[in-house]
Amino acid sequence: MKPIYITRRETFNAAHRLRREDWSASKNEDIFGKCSNKNWHGHNFELFVTVKGTPSQETGFVMNLKDLGEIIKENVIEKIDHKNINLDVSFMQGKMSSTENLAIGIWEQMENLIKAKGGMLVKIKLVETENNFVEYFGGEEPF
Amino acid sequence: MKPIYITRRETFNAAHRLRREDWSASKNEDIFGKCSNKNWHGHNFELFVTVKGTPSQETGFVMNLKDLGEIIKENVIEKIDHKNINLDVSFMQGKMSSTENLAIGIWEQMENLIKAKGGMLVKIKLVETENNFVEYFGGEEPF
Amino acid sequence: MKPIYITRRETFNAAHRLRREDWSASKNEDIFGKCSNKNWHGHNFELFVTVKGTPSQETGFVMNLKDLGEIIKENVIEKIDHKNINLDVSFMQGKMSSTENLAIGIWEQMENLIKAKGGMLVKIKLVETENNFVEYFGGEEPF
Amino acid sequence: MKPIYITRRETFNAAHRLRREDWSASKNEDIFGKCSNKNWHGHNFELFVTVKGTPSQETGFVMNLKDLGEIIKENVIEKIDHKNINLDVSFMQGKMSSTENLAIGIWEQMENLIKAKGGMLVKIKLVETENNFVEYFGGEEPF
Amino acid sequence: MKPIYITRRETFNAAHRLRREDWSASKNEDIFGKCSNKNWHGHNFELFVTVKGTPSQETGFVMNLKDLGEIIKENVIEKIDHKNINLDVSFMQGKMSSTENLAIGIWEQMENLIKAKGGMLVKIKLVETENNFVEYFGGEEPF
Amino acid sequence: MKPIYITRRETFNAAHRLRREDWSASKNEDIFGKCSNKNWHGHNFELFVTVKGTPSQETGFVMNLKDLGEIIKENVIEKIDHKNINLDVSFMQGKMSSTENLAIGIWEQMENLIKAKGGMLVKIKLVETENNFVEYFGGEEPF
């Protein structure tokens, strides 16, 4: 049986800022620009979760998208949707809330739970605006 | 000469919350749901500004989009992009930061400036998420 | 207080066919083309529901989108999502399942329910494919 | 019977420039900016054609989209797709190739042909980039 | 000469259902949910076909997109567009009509035909809804 | 530290044609079809530039998107936006202006500049129309 990749999209809306308290206001402005605004800003994030596997003979599924959707909703969306990433999201405490770190944090929330359902998480794509996104492959380097 | 409508799109990212301090936490939750989160959330907003006029014989333009873009950037985007709508945006003070009120506030920032450049502002469309948007026609009721 | 228009988007996936049993196969093919396939075809429909009103002083809302969303889900999406429009949808019985008729049917499902919640339904936009959609204004002719 | 509005989308790719030979290079640059580049530039245009009517009892159609598609293809797309709007398109000769004038020209190509098929052309929407579009209602002013 | 990847998109609309006749109604409902509706449902599918190669010195092309488009249309779109995947599509007989199996089936229709034209099929991406898609690399595991 | 991939999108509008002067008109028409139109045509291109790296402990960034954006704007967008690819773009002289060759040319403009800022360019995706795009990995073959 040959592997195939399935992807499920979910969305969430959250506030954040990029700002180091151990830096001066002008250094924050210099490095993080408008993203350092003290009073926060926010985004509509799009999250794409990709799982690899071989389709079941019985169902034709790599993994039931209903199960994958529930894992994403319970472990990511409920923790982050309509929240402040810096203040409200436990798995982002002590880290800069860059799109890079957020994608890695989201991977870590789900990797084992997806494995427990028979799937293999292979990619997180996180779209912050129409002009930028990140892709994380769990540390693998496909290209 | 017959009228035609031109629209320019701009985007901005901002934080806000829907929460009345004169209401209990449970009433806020009941009416505003997740949007009442104390620590804010945010969106990628899309703004569409529509101007009516007749094309100039010389340029073929209702209004130079460069002029329209500058009005939008100086009077809306610079005031709201990467900001907190409730805390940072002067023209939203004292109002609920609903998409409805934000669209009306944006209209009021630009109506006269566009007129001064020979255009007639006829519509603001403000998209908050892929699932909701508002349209404001300056109080007119086209339908 | 000046009127403003809010729109909520929902999606559904459904099967249908355009085929008259009182016509020959060749006439069906001639008029409806591929849409007349006996064994059905289907679409991802996008539904945009627009309500007019004036924003409440207290909430900034024309109508709570949560209420509007519930009306759409209970009265349209649950009846039509993952269904066969010709066979399964009560409000489409005895009618051709064209996008036009479907939009009118959807309007009729919701007009009074939205009014009961204080809103005024003014437009249904129903997108069948990226290349065609219909707009219905309850019989009004805005343009 | 109540009116409803159907829209068909088509796309085309074309080159053009905004440049008056009776103006100096610097005036062209001043008014038209990058759009005045002597050697042309181009766009992927999206064209939305809206027709009003009442659905036929027999077909459920305001107008057969196949007929509307053929009118658009023969009278607009074939004349303009993969062409130079300034040099190759007969109905744009002697006019500035602004999006405004192009939308009006497209309307004029089709109004009577659509009427002959029993439809009523009510709107042309022409999208030049993701950041600007025009809408023409045949000189009517819906808002 | 270095390899590069070209992708062509096509769309089709089809009906299907996920339902095993050897299972009870409640097991079908339990595993396939709304997708098991007896009377079918349907989707607007988007198909992305990726071919790898080195650009020709003469044309700059990896493969003429006209040739690739014709292969896709003749061997996939004509067989599946406006059809019922379970009933009408020969290459899907005896299989569950999951997006996974459909993507694999589409690959098998075209792999050799693309090779005969000098291209190398390396990926099929099949988008079923805005919230789910699959990617198939012919059994290869790029990540 | 594990690698992650960031992507920035920019857009540009340009004219071009696919036409060999050493071929007859009919051979050009035969191979390049409408793209061979003597008087040019054009597109809204979307460019996606992907950089690999490990997030900085201090900033959470693989690379500051502001730096990446400036490299793209100065070295690609300013040279090609609102230009004629065949006539105006120095790095495309002597080559067919296919999407393939354009993507490779864009890669070559930026590879070293991105390296100098601490990033590693790993992918250029160039979208010519909604129906075709190319991806270039610097000669690497990820799949």
Tab-separated table of C-alpha atoms in Angstrom, chain C residues 43-118:
chain	number	residue	atom	x	y	z
C	43	HIS	CA	-21.442	21.244	-5.722
C	44	ASN	CA	-19.888	23.017	-2.778
C	45	PHE	CA	-22.370	25.846	-2.386
C	46	GLU	CA	-21.523	29.114	-0.634
C	47	LEU	CA	-24.481	30.959	0.870
C	48	PHE	CA	-24.316	34.654	1.828
C	49	VAL	CA	-27.257	35.980	3.877
C	50	THR	CA	-27.567	39.772	4.164
C	51	VAL	CA	-29.633	41.526	6.835
C	52	LYS	CA	-30.311	45.270	7.045
C	53	GLY	CA	-30.791	47.252	10.226
C	54	THR	CA	-29.366	49.939	12.464
C	55	PRO	CA	-26.670	49.086	14.982
C	56	SER	CA	-27.849	48.792	18.562
C	57	GLN	CA	-26.395	51.438	20.886
C	58	GLU	CA	-25.649	48.749	23.456
C	59	THR	CA	-24.017	46.081	21.316
C	60	GLY	CA	-23.053	47.816	18.091
C	61	PHE	CA	-24.870	44.979	16.294
C	62	VAL	CA	-27.569	45.117	13.629
C	63	MET	CA	-28.357	41.582	14.728
C	64	ASN	CA	-26.341	39.104	16.740
C	65	LEU	CA	-24.479	36.994	14.170
C	66	LYS	CA	-24.864	34.034	16.545
C	67	ASP	CA	-28.656	34.275	16.183
C	68	LEU	CA	-28.398	34.710	12.430
C	69	GLY	CA	-26.015	31.761	12.203
C	70	GLU	CA	-28.407	29.560	14.162
C	71	ILE	CA	-31.347	30.475	11.948
C	72	ILE	CA	-29.332	29.641	8.821
C	73	LYS	CA	-28.027	26.372	10.236
C	74	GLU	CA	-31.358	25.093	11.560
C	75	ASN	CA	-33.504	26.143	8.634
C	76	VAL	CA	-31.197	25.773	5.653
C	77	ILE	CA	-27.915	23.970	6.293
C	78	GLU	CA	-29.383	21.047	8.261
C	79	LYS	CA	-32.007	20.521	5.565
C	80	ILE	CA	-29.668	20.633	2.586
C	81	ASP	CA	-26.045	19.895	3.583
C	82	HIS	CA	-24.826	16.523	2.297
C	83	LYS	CA	-28.253	15.975	0.772
C	84	ASN	CA	-29.796	15.519	-2.661
C	85	ILE	CA	-31.629	18.750	-3.481
C	86	ASN	CA	-34.135	17.010	-5.768
C	87	LEU	CA	-34.916	14.083	-3.475
C	88	ASP	CA	-34.210	15.122	0.109
C	89	VAL	CA	-35.056	18.816	0.477
C	90	SER	CA	-38.690	19.403	1.336
C	91	PHE	CA	-38.807	23.037	0.273
C	92	MET	CA	-37.515	22.204	-3.219
C	93	GLN	CA	-40.076	19.528	-4.065
C	94	GLY	CA	-41.956	20.137	-7.309
C	95	LYS	CA	-39.430	22.713	-8.539
C	96	MET	CA	-36.438	22.601	-10.855
C	97	SER	CA	-33.324	22.627	-8.649
C	98	SER	CA	-31.716	25.578	-10.462
C	99	THR	CA	-29.543	27.941	-8.443
C	100	GLU	CA	-32.246	30.578	-8.983
C	101	ASN	CA	-35.010	28.457	-7.457
C	102	LEU	CA	-32.771	27.279	-4.643
C	103	ALA	CA	-31.931	30.865	-3.650
C	104	ILE	CA	-35.619	31.801	-3.625
C	105	GLY	CA	-36.419	28.702	-1.559
C	106	ILE	CA	-33.726	29.582	0.944
C	107	TRP	CA	-35.087	33.128	1.254
C	108	GLU	CA	-38.553	31.778	2.026
C	109	GLN	CA	-37.198	29.505	4.769
C	110	MET	CA	-35.712	32.419	6.691
C	111	GLU	CA	-37.484	35.702	5.967
C	112	ASN	CA	-39.965	35.546	8.843
C	113	LEU	CA	-37.569	33.967	11.326
C	114	ILE	CA	-35.079	36.781	10.812
C	115	LYS	CA	-37.852	39.353	11.180
C	116	ALA	CA	-38.831	37.729	14.492
C	117	LYS	CA	-35.299	38.391	15.738
C	118	GLY	CA	-35.480	42.053	14.748
